[in-house]
Structure formats: structure tokens, C-alpha cells
Amino acid sequence: MKKQTQAIHLPYKRRDAYDALSMPVYNAVAYEFDTAQLMADAFCGRMDAPDYSRVENPTVTNFELRVKALTGAKTVTALNSGMAAISNTLLAVAAQGKNVVTSCHLFGNSYSLLTSTLRRYGVEARLCDLTDVGAAERQVDSDTCCLFLEIMTNPQLEVADVRALAEMAHRHGVPVIADTTIIPFTQFSARQLGIDVEVVSSTKYISGGATSLGGLVIDYGTFPIIGERMQGEMLFNLGAYMTPQVAYMQTLGLETLEARYGVQAGNALELARRLRMLKGIERVNYVGLEDNPYHGLAVSQYGNTAGAMVTIDLESREACFGLIDRLRLIRRATNLFDNRTLAIHPASTIFGLFSAEERAGMDVLDTTVRLSIGLESVDDLFDDIKQALEP
């Protein structure tokens, strides 16, 4: 079956008692067993049955199995946010004295997780230019526990050569963990690029229009120790498992992902083309534009699609604030890939607690406005930005 069909018609792990077409929300916390032996087998993993909803729930399992079918992963673990997916995965590979080779171009909280939180536990973040495979390789040593990257950075929209990085990392026995949130996993094969574990904020495209917070750890089984620790340690000890209510909403979102993403990505490309015509916009950054420096590499890795995030640069921070304040249709809000188009000034918000020097090192500019493109008419979005540029 095609992926869109799989997303809708994957059979349940067990037949529902009432043959409901949509997996019910199992709000139960605990599950009864006929015998003490069956209970022991379930708790110790000798029998495939839910034992306690902090680590397994039928509604969440159904969501995980759908993602597993769509990606070909060995295991999928659904957690309660994208940051939970990142932190749980990094904790599964890291230890005191280990290091993570990564980019300085990371989402703000991913950056601070690596450079501040994990640093307190003796894990070093080695920041480098991941578009230079040689520079990345010089940072790898026997204590490197993973190479971590975003497949398209936020908000810089930088694209690294994932295949080359993966080949280098694997030559040194190092797993590649990639945040693939910016392009849905239905659009490309992370496994074929050499990615060992995908981490995804399912809050974004998958939730179906910002209905709920969630995260996914999509493990392809190429480094078995990661899956063992995720399933047998992180899931049990850190308590970040997705709730059944969220899994229900995100399963519904998964069913409409292809239809929504097609509109959003198409809107982003058309809007990026039109925004170049507007006076007052000094740069439009969208990887889907053919003259974008990363366009060819992105197409070779992710196909003919570039996500639904566009950034524009104006002459100053004040100009950015003025544009955002004058928007009438586009919402002033964070998040990505809502049904609604959203605008934010990353330097003063997502990266607002970093120093000016730190922001400069991350190439987060005061002149940048980030746009998450939704499902509205492109004509209406263009008109709104056009009028907002006029003082």
C-alpha cells in the first residue's frame, strides 16, 4: 500500500471489542491478568501485552505501530514532546566523559540541552560546521557517543550532506541521530540516508494542526544498544511516555498528513517566490527555491519538497517588529506547521535568553522573521505581508 493508505488502514494490533473504526482512547492506567504468571510475563517482556500505561497503552501503541509501518523502523517510541524525544535519545547514548558531535546551528532548546544541561553531567558538546564533513570528522574520537544534527536547521535553513556524514560516522562506529521534524518522514527515507535514529516533534505536521504536544523516537535498529536502552531504561525510568488522548489526536492527524503537507509545502514555495517581489524584504530564504545554495542537495536527499518554513530578512530588528505587529491574518505565535500561518522573531524569542555573542555564533540574526506556512490561500498570505511592510 502507498503511505497515505497505510496511514489510514493499518490493522489494529488486537481486534477492538466493539470493532470501532478509530482506535478508542484507552484511559485505563492498569490492566488485569488472569494469572500471576501472565502478569509476570507481561512485566518482564516475555508476553506482548500492556501492563501499565506509563510504559505501554493500547492507544499509544496503535499510533506507534502506524509510524513504524510508514517508516520501516524497528521500534517507535511515542513521548510527550519533541524535546522529550531528543533528550531521551541523547540520554540513551551519552554518559560521563562522552561527547556529542553536532552543529552550532541548532534549535535553541536543543542547543542549550547539549551545551548546558548535559554538560553538567559530564557530556561534552563539540560544535562544528556540519556542512564540512572533514571538520566534523576531526571532532570524532573514541569517546564520541553520537553525531546529532537537524536535517534542515531552524531558522537558518542549512542543509548538510547527511549521506557523507553518516558514512564518516559509521566508519568510526558512531550512530547518527537526526531531528527530521522539518520534513515529514513520509516524504523521504531516513534509513537510506544513513540515519540510525530519527527524533521528531509530532506536535508539528503530525498532530493535525497543533492539536497536541508529542514526540517520536524512530529507531532503525542499526545500533541495538540504543533501542535496548530506550525500551528498557528511558521509557521506564524517565516517565515521558505519550498520553492516550494525545496519541488518539495524533493518529487522526497522521491520517491527513499527506493532504495537509502537500498544501502547506506548495503554499510555502509559491509564497517564497512572491515575497521576492516586495520592496522592504532584503532576503527570502527557502530551500525549495531553485537558486537556494542548498536546493540541489536537499532534492537529492529529501525529494522535491522543502518543508513549510520560510524566513525573510528585513533591514533591522525594528523593521521586523513593525511587520509582525501590523500583520492582520498571520498569527503572532511560536510553533511550526499549524494549520494557521505563524510569524515570530527568533532572535528575541526562541533565542532571546542567549547573549548577542552566542546568537552571532549560531547565525541567528536580528533581521530575520520566521514564517510557518499554513493552509490559507497564498493570495491572502501575500496580501497580509504586503500591507504589513507598509508603515
Short mmCIF file of C-alpha atoms in Angstrom, two decimals:
data_model
loop_
_atom_site.label_atom_id
_atom_site.label_comp_id
_atom_site.label_asym_id
_atom_site.label_seq_id
_atom_site.Cartn_x
_atom_site.Cartn_y
_atom_site.Cartn_z
CA MET A 1 0.00 0.00 0.00
CA LYS A 2 1.01 3.60 -0.54
CA LYS A 3 1.89 5.55 2.60
CA GLN A 4 -1.31 7.59 2.63
CA THR A 5 -3.32 4.35 2.54
CA GLN A 6 -1.15 2.76 5.23
CA ALA A 7 -1.69 5.75 7.50
CA ILE A 8 -5.44 5.15 7.40
CA HIS A 9 -5.86 1.39 7.11
CA LEU A 10 -3.18 -0.26 9.24
CA PRO A 11 -4.98 -3.02 11.21
CA TYR A 12 -5.09 -2.91 14.99
CA LYS A 13 -2.67 -4.99 16.99
CA ARG A 14 -5.74 -6.65 18.55
CA ARG A 15 -9.32 -6.51 17.33
CA ASP A 16 -11.31 -3.87 19.17
CA ALA A 17 -14.09 -5.26 21.35
CA TYR A 18 -16.67 -3.11 19.55
CA ASP A 19 -14.98 -3.01 16.11
CA ALA A 20 -14.51 0.75 16.28
CA LEU A 21 -13.02 2.18 13.08
CA SER A 22 -11.00 4.74 15.05
CA MET A 23 -8.85 3.35 17.85
CA PRO A 24 -10.61 4.28 21.13
CA VAL A 25 -8.87 6.30 23.82
CA TYR A 26 -7.89 3.80 26.48
CA ASN A 27 -7.74 5.97 29.59
CA ALA A 28 -7.04 2.94 31.77
CA VAL A 29 -3.90 3.04 33.89
CA ALA A 30 -3.65 -0.66 34.75
CA TYR A 31 -4.67 -3.92 33.08
CA GLU A 32 -5.96 -7.13 34.63
CA PHE A 33 -4.34 -10.55 34.12
CA ASP A 34 -5.85 -13.99 34.54
CA THR A 35 -2.88 -15.38 36.45
CA ALA A 36 0.18 -14.22 38.36
CA GLN A 37 2.41 -15.89 35.74
CA LEU A 38 0.83 -13.92 32.90
CA MET A 39 1.33 -10.74 34.91
CA ALA A 40 4.99 -11.60 35.47
CA ASP A 41 5.46 -12.40 31.78
CA ALA A 42 3.95 -9.08 30.72
CA PHE A 43 6.04 -7.02 33.16
CA CYS A 44 9.26 -8.76 32.14
CA GLY A 45 8.62 -8.53 28.41
CA ARG A 46 8.03 -12.23 27.82
CA MET A 47 4.48 -11.54 26.63
CA ASP A 48 3.31 -8.77 24.34
CA ALA A 49 0.59 -7.14 26.45
CA PRO A 50 0.20 -3.79 28.19
CA ASP A 51 0.97 -3.83 31.89
CA TYR A 52 0.90 -0.17 32.96
CA SER A 53 0.06 2.93 30.92
CA ARG A 54 3.21 4.79 31.92
CA VAL A 55 5.12 2.46 29.59
CA GLU A 56 2.50 0.92 27.29
CA ASN A 57 -1.05 1.85 26.37
CA PRO A 58 -3.18 0.41 23.54
CA THR A 59 -3.99 3.81 22.02
CA VAL A 60 -0.37 4.91 22.07
CA THR A 61 0.81 1.54 20.76
CA ASN A 62 -1.57 1.86 17.81
CA PHE A 63 -0.03 5.26 16.96
CA GLU A 64 3.50 3.87 17.28
CA LEU A 65 2.68 0.92 15.01
CA ARG A 66 1.33 3.23 12.31
CA VAL A 67 4.53 5.28 12.37
CA LYS A 68 6.56 2.08 12.33
CA ALA A 69 4.70 0.86 9.23
CA LEU A 70 5.22 4.19 7.46
CA THR A 71 8.95 4.40 8.21
CA GLY A 72 10.10 0.77 8.28
CA ALA A 73 11.63 1.35 11.70
CA LYS A 74 12.49 -1.44 14.09
CA THR A 75 10.91 0.35 17.03
CA VAL A 76 8.99 3.60 17.53
CA THR A 77 8.58 5.22 20.93
CA ALA A 78 5.98 7.96 21.37
CA LEU A 79 6.80 10.56 24.01
CA ASN A 80 5.18 13.72 25.29
CA SER A 81 7.13 16.33 23.27
CA GLY A 82 9.80 16.72 20.65
CA MET A 83 12.27 17.79 23.31
CA ALA A 84 11.44 14.64 25.26
CA ALA A 85 12.30 12.62 22.15
CA ILE A 86 15.65 14.42 21.81
CA SER A 87 16.59 14.30 25.49
CA ASN A 88 15.58 10.65 25.98
CA THR A 89 17.55 9.58 22.90
CA LEU A 90 20.67 11.52 23.87
CA LEU A 91 20.48 10.13 27.40
CA ALA A 92 20.30 6.65 25.91
CA VAL A 93 23.68 7.09 24.20
CA ALA A 94 25.52 9.57 26.43
CA ALA A 95 27.50 9.05 29.62
CA GLN A 96 30.01 10.96 31.69
CA GLY A 97 33.16 11.56 29.68
CA LYS A 98 31.43 11.08 26.32
CA ASN A 99 30.95 13.74 23.65
CA VAL A 100 28.32 14.60 21.04
CA VAL A 101 29.50 16.00 17.71
CA THR A 102 26.92 18.49 16.50
CA SER A 103 26.30 21.84 14.81
CA CYS A 104 26.17 25.32 16.26
CA HIS A 105 23.05 25.74 14.08
CA LEU A 106 20.51 24.04 16.35
CA PHE A 107 17.06 24.92 17.65
CA GLY A 108 17.52 26.93 20.84
CA ASN A 109 16.48 24.32 23.39
CA SER A 110 18.40 21.54 21.63
CA TYR A 111 21.46 23.78 21.77
CA SER A 112 21.05 24.52 25.48
CA LEU A 113 20.30 20.85 26.28
CA LEU A 114 23.65 19.90 24.78
CA THR A 115 25.74 22.85 25.91
CA SER A 116 24.26 23.39 29.38
CA THR A 117 22.11 20.57 30.75
CA LEU A 118 24.13 17.57 29.55
CA ARG A 119 27.37 19.42 30.21
CA ARG A 120 26.56 19.37 33.95
CA TYR A 121 26.55 15.57 33.73
CA GLY A 122 29.95 15.42 32.08
CA VAL A 123 28.87 15.19 28.44
CA GLU A 124 30.72 17.48 26.03
CA ALA A 125 29.07 19.13 23.02
CA ARG A 126 31.55 19.53 20.18
CA LEU A 127 30.17 22.22 17.91
CA CYS A 128 31.36 22.34 14.33
CA ASP A 129 30.30 23.12 10.78
CA LEU A 130 28.44 20.00 9.68
CA THR A 131 28.45 21.18 6.07
CA ASP A 132 32.20 20.39 6.21
CA VAL A 133 32.49 16.62 6.66
CA GLY A 134 36.22 16.88 7.30
CA ALA A 135 35.67 19.39 10.11
CA ALA A 136 33.11 17.06 11.66
CA GLU A 137 35.43 14.08 11.39
CA ARG A 138 38.20 15.97 13.21
CA GLN A 139 35.86 16.25 16.21
CA VAL A 140 35.16 12.49 16.38
CA ASP A 141 37.18 10.32 18.73
CA SER A 142 36.79 7.12 20.75
CA ASP A 143 34.53 8.92 23.26
CA THR A 144 32.07 10.23 20.68
CA CYS A 145 28.67 8.73 21.51
CA CYS A 146 26.76 10.13 18.53
CA LEU A 147 26.59 12.66 15.75
CA PHE A 148 23.47 14.81 16.18
CA LEU A 149 22.03 17.08 13.51
CA GLU A 150 18.89 18.67 12.14
CA ILE A 151 18.19 17.73 8.53
CA MET A 152 17.32 21.37 7.85
CA THR A 153 18.26 23.81 10.57
CA ASN A 154 15.82 26.14 12.29
CA PRO A 155 15.83 29.05 11.48
CA GLN A 156 19.00 29.13 9.34
CA LEU A 157 17.66 26.54 6.85
CA GLU A 158 21.09 24.99 6.41
CA VAL A 159 21.30 21.54 4.81
CA ALA A 160 24.23 19.19 5.46
CA ASP A 161 25.23 16.18 3.36
CA VAL A 162 23.64 13.50 5.53
CA ARG A 163 24.90 10.58 3.46
CA ALA A 164 28.51 11.77 3.70
CA LEU A 165 28.23 12.49 7.41
CA ALA A 166 26.65 9.09 8.06
CA GLU A 167 29.34 7.28 6.09
CA MET A 168 32.01 9.08 8.10
CA ALA A 169 30.31 8.49 11.45
CA HIS A 170 29.68 4.80 10.76
CA ARG A 171 33.31 4.34 9.77
CA HIS A 172 34.14 5.37 13.33
CA GLY A 173 31.34 3.26 14.86
CA VAL A 174 29.30 6.33 15.78
CA PRO A 175 25.47 6.43 15.42
CA VAL A 176 23.73 9.28 13.61
CA ILE A 177 20.75 10.83 15.40
CA ALA A 178 18.79 13.34 13.31
CA ASP A 179 15.94 15.69 14.08
CA THR A 180 13.79 15.31 10.97
CA THR A 181 10.83 17.41 12.12
CA ILE A 182 11.02 19.97 9.32
CA ILE A 183 10.09 17.48 6.56
CA PRO A 184 7.62 14.65 7.29
CA PHE A 185 9.09 11.15 7.39
CA THR A 186 6.55 10.13 4.74
CA GLN A 187 8.45 12.20 2.16
CA PHE A 188 11.88 10.51 2.28
CA SER A 189 13.74 7.54 3.74
CA ALA A 190 15.93 8.46 6.69
CA ARG A 191 17.30 4.92 6.80
CA GLN A 192 18.54 5.15 3.21
CA LEU A 193 20.39 8.37 4.08
CA GLY A 194 22.23 6.53 6.87
CA ILE A 195 20.29 7.98 9.80
CA ASP A 196 20.16 5.48 12.66
CA VAL A 197 17.57 7.22 14.85
CA GLU A 198 15.08 9.92 13.88
CA VAL A 199 13.71 12.25 16.54
CA VAL A 200 10.55 14.10 15.57
CA SER A 201 8.33 16.69 17.17
CA SER A 202 4.95 15.19 16.30
CA THR A 203 3.48 18.43 17.66
CA LYS A 204 4.20 19.86 14.24
CA TYR A 205 2.89 18.32 11.00
CA ILE A 206 1.60 15.09 12.53
CA SER A 207 -0.69 16.47 15.22
CA GLY A 208 -3.11 17.74 12.61
CA GLY A 209 -2.89 21.46 13.14
CA ALA A 210 -1.34 21.99 16.59
CA THR A 211 -3.88 19.90 18.45
CA SER A 212 -1.40 18.38 20.90
CA LEU A 213 2.20 18.05 22.07
CA GLY A 214 4.15 14.92 21.20
CA GLY A 215 7.47 13.44 20.13
CA LEU A 216 8.69 10.31 18.37
CA VAL A 217 11.88 8.28 18.57
CA ILE A 218 12.11 6.29 15.34
CA ASP A 219 14.88 3.71 15.72
CA TYR A 220 16.07 1.68 12.72
CA GLY A 221 17.87 -0.88 14.87
CA THR A 222 21.34 -0.35 13.40
CA PHE A 223 22.79 0.32 16.86
CA PRO A 224 20.86 -2.17 19.04
CA ILE A 225 22.07 -0.69 22.34
CA ILE A 226 20.07 2.48 21.65
CA GLY A 227 16.82 0.57 21.25
CA GLU A 228 17.56 -1.57 24.29
CA ARG A 229 18.11 1.47 26.47
CA MET A 230 15.14 3.36 25.06
CA GLN A 231 12.72 0.46 25.55
CA GLY A 232 14.15 -0.98 28.74
CA GLU A 233 15.51 2.03 30.58
CA MET A 234 14.48 5.50 29.35
CA LEU A 235 10.84 4.59 28.87
CA PHE A 236 10.62 3.09 32.35
CA ASN A 237 12.83 5.46 34.30
CA LEU A 238 12.10 8.91 32.87
CA GLY A 239 8.30 8.82 32.60
CA ALA A 240 7.95 10.73 29.32
CA TYR A 241 5.52 8.35 27.56
CA MET A 242 2.79 9.89 25.41
CA THR A 243 -0.73 10.07 26.85
CA PRO A 244 -3.58 8.15 25.16
CA GLN A 245 -5.55 11.33 24.46
CA VAL A 246 -2.61 12.79 22.54
CA ALA A 247 -1.99 9.52 20.68
CA TYR A 248 -5.63 9.49 19.55
CA MET A 249 -5.43 13.04 18.19
CA GLN A 250 -2.09 12.44 16.52
CA THR A 251 -3.30 9.23 14.91
CA LEU A 252 -6.10 11.25 13.32
CA GLY A 253 -3.53 13.83 12.28
CA LEU A 254 -1.36 11.15 10.72
CA GLU A 255 -4.30 10.09 8.54
CA THR A 256 -4.50 13.54 6.93
CA LEU A 257 -0.76 14.32 6.94
CA GLU A 258 -0.18 13.82 3.22
CA ALA A 259 -3.09 16.04 2.21
CA ARG A 260 -2.19 18.85 4.60
CA TYR A 261 1.54 18.75 3.92
CA GLY A 262 1.01 18.96 0.18
CA VAL A 263 -0.91 22.21 0.59
CA GLN A 264 1.50 23.69 3.15
CA ALA A 265 4.65 22.92 1.17
CA GLY A 266 3.04 24.19 -2.03
CA ASN A 267 1.97 27.37 -0.27
CA ALA A 268 5.48 27.87 1.10
CA LEU A 269 7.08 27.62 -2.32
CA GLU A 270 4.61 29.94 -4.02
CA LEU A 271 4.74 32.49 -1.20
CA ALA A 272 8.56 32.46 -1.18
CA ARG A 273 8.55 33.22 -4.90
CA ARG A 274 6.10 36.10 -4.49
CA LEU A 275 7.82 37.62 -1.45
CA ARG A 276 10.91 38.27 -3.53
CA MET A 277 8.93 40.91 -5.40
CA LEU A 278 8.19 43.00 -2.31
CA LYS A 279 10.15 46.12 -1.52
CA GLY A 280 11.50 46.09 2.02
CA ILE A 281 12.34 42.38 2.08
CA GLU A 282 16.09 42.04 1.69
CA ARG A 283 16.26 38.24 1.56
CA VAL A 284 13.87 35.33 1.22
CA ASN A 285 15.26 32.03 2.46
CA TYR A 286 13.51 28.85 1.37
CA VAL A 287 15.34 25.72 0.27
CA GLY A 288 12.65 24.98 -2.32
CA LEU A 289 13.77 27.97 -4.42
CA GLU A 290 15.95 26.68 -7.24
CA ASP A 291 18.70 29.24 -6.68
CA ASN A 292 18.97 28.47 -2.97
CA PRO A 293 22.52 27.19 -2.29
CA TYR A 294 21.16 24.04 -0.60
CA HIS A 295 18.44 23.28 -3.15
CA GLY A 296 20.25 20.59 -5.13
CA LEU A 297 21.49 18.74 -2.05
CA ALA A 298 18.06 18.91 -0.43
CA VAL A 299 16.37 17.49 -3.54
CA SER A 300 18.88 14.62 -3.67
CA GLN A 301 18.15 13.75 -0.03
CA TYR A 302 14.51 14.65 0.60
CA GLY A 303 12.95 14.69 -2.84
CA ASN A 304 11.16 17.56 -4.50
CA THR A 305 9.89 19.15 -1.29
CA ALA A 306 11.38 21.54 1.22
CA GLY A 307 9.00 21.82 4.14
CA ALA A 308 6.71 24.68 5.11
CA MET A 309 9.06 27.14 6.83
CA VAL A 310 10.19 30.33 5.12
CA THR A 311 12.35 33.09 6.59
CA ILE A 312 12.60 36.69 5.44
CA ASP A 313 15.17 39.30 6.37
CA LEU A 314 14.39 42.99 6.71
CA GLU A 315 16.70 45.93 7.32
CA SER A 316 16.59 45.86 11.13
CA ARG A 317 15.10 44.35 14.26
CA GLU A 318 12.75 47.33 14.46
CA ALA A 319 11.52 46.65 10.94
CA CYS A 320 10.86 43.02 11.90
CA PHE A 321 8.86 44.03 14.97
CA GLY A 322 6.90 46.56 12.91
CA LEU A 323 5.98 44.00 10.28
CA ILE A 324 4.93 41.43 12.87
CA ASP A 325 2.83 44.00 14.75
CA ARG A 326 1.00 45.05 11.58
CA LEU A 327 0.01 41.54 10.48
CA ARG A 328 -3.77 41.08 10.34
CA LEU A 329 -4.21 37.48 9.19
CA ILE A 330 -0.93 35.78 10.06
CA ARG A 331 -0.76 34.95 13.77
CA ARG A 332 1.95 36.17 16.11
CA ALA A 333 2.85 32.84 17.73
CA THR A 334 5.51 30.19 18.08
CA ASN A 335 5.23 26.57 16.85
CA LEU A 336 5.66 25.22 13.35
CA PHE A 337 3.25 23.74 10.80
CA ASP A 338 -0.02 24.72 12.41
CA ASN A 339 -2.98 24.92 10.03
CA ARG A 340 -2.62 28.67 10.51
CA THR A 341 0.36 30.66 9.25
CA LEU A 342 2.51 31.90 12.14
CA ALA A 343 5.16 34.61 12.41
CA ILE A 344 7.89 35.01 15.02
CA HIS A 345 11.14 36.91 15.51
CA PRO A 346 13.50 34.08 16.56
CA ALA A 347 16.34 36.23 17.92
CA SER A 348 14.15 37.89 20.55
CA THR A 349 12.03 34.86 21.47
CA ILE A 350 13.31 31.32 20.88
CA PHE A 351 16.90 32.56 21.21
CA GLY A 352 16.07 35.56 23.41
CA LEU A 353 17.91 34.31 26.51
CA PHE A 354 21.17 33.75 24.65
CA SER A 355 23.76 36.52 24.58
CA ALA A 356 24.32 38.56 21.43
CA GLU A 357 27.66 36.78 21.01
CA GLU A 358 26.01 33.35 21.28
CA ARG A 359 23.34 34.31 18.75
CA ALA A 360 26.03 35.54 16.37
CA GLY A 361 27.83 32.21 16.71
CA MET A 362 24.60 30.43 15.82
CA ASP A 363 23.88 32.79 12.89
CA VAL A 364 20.58 33.84 14.45
CA LEU A 365 20.10 37.32 13.06
CA ASP A 366 18.14 40.26 14.47
CA THR A 367 16.85 40.91 10.96
CA THR A 368 15.09 37.56 10.49
CA VAL A 369 11.35 36.82 10.69
CA ARG A 370 10.37 33.15 10.61
CA LEU A 371 7.13 32.17 8.89
CA SER A 372 5.45 28.80 9.39
CA ILE A 373 3.14 28.42 6.41
CA GLY A 374 -0.36 27.07 6.91
CA LEU A 375 -3.36 26.10 4.82
CA GLU A 376 -4.73 29.54 3.94
CA SER A 377 -4.91 30.98 0.44
CA VAL A 378 -1.49 32.14 -0.76
CA ASP A 379 -3.14 35.30 -2.10
CA ASP A 380 -4.36 36.21 1.38
CA LEU A 381 -0.99 35.49 2.99
CA PHE A 382 0.86 37.55 0.40
CA ASP A 383 -1.54 40.46 0.76
CA ASP A 384 -1.16 40.41 4.55
CA ILE A 385 2.63 40.56 4.40
CA LYS A 386 2.49 43.23 1.69
CA GLN A 387 0.31 45.53 3.77
CA ALA A 388 2.37 44.84 6.91
CA LEU A 389 5.51 46.08 5.15
CA GLU A 390 3.92 49.50 4.72
CA PRO A 391 4.38 51.69 7.83
#
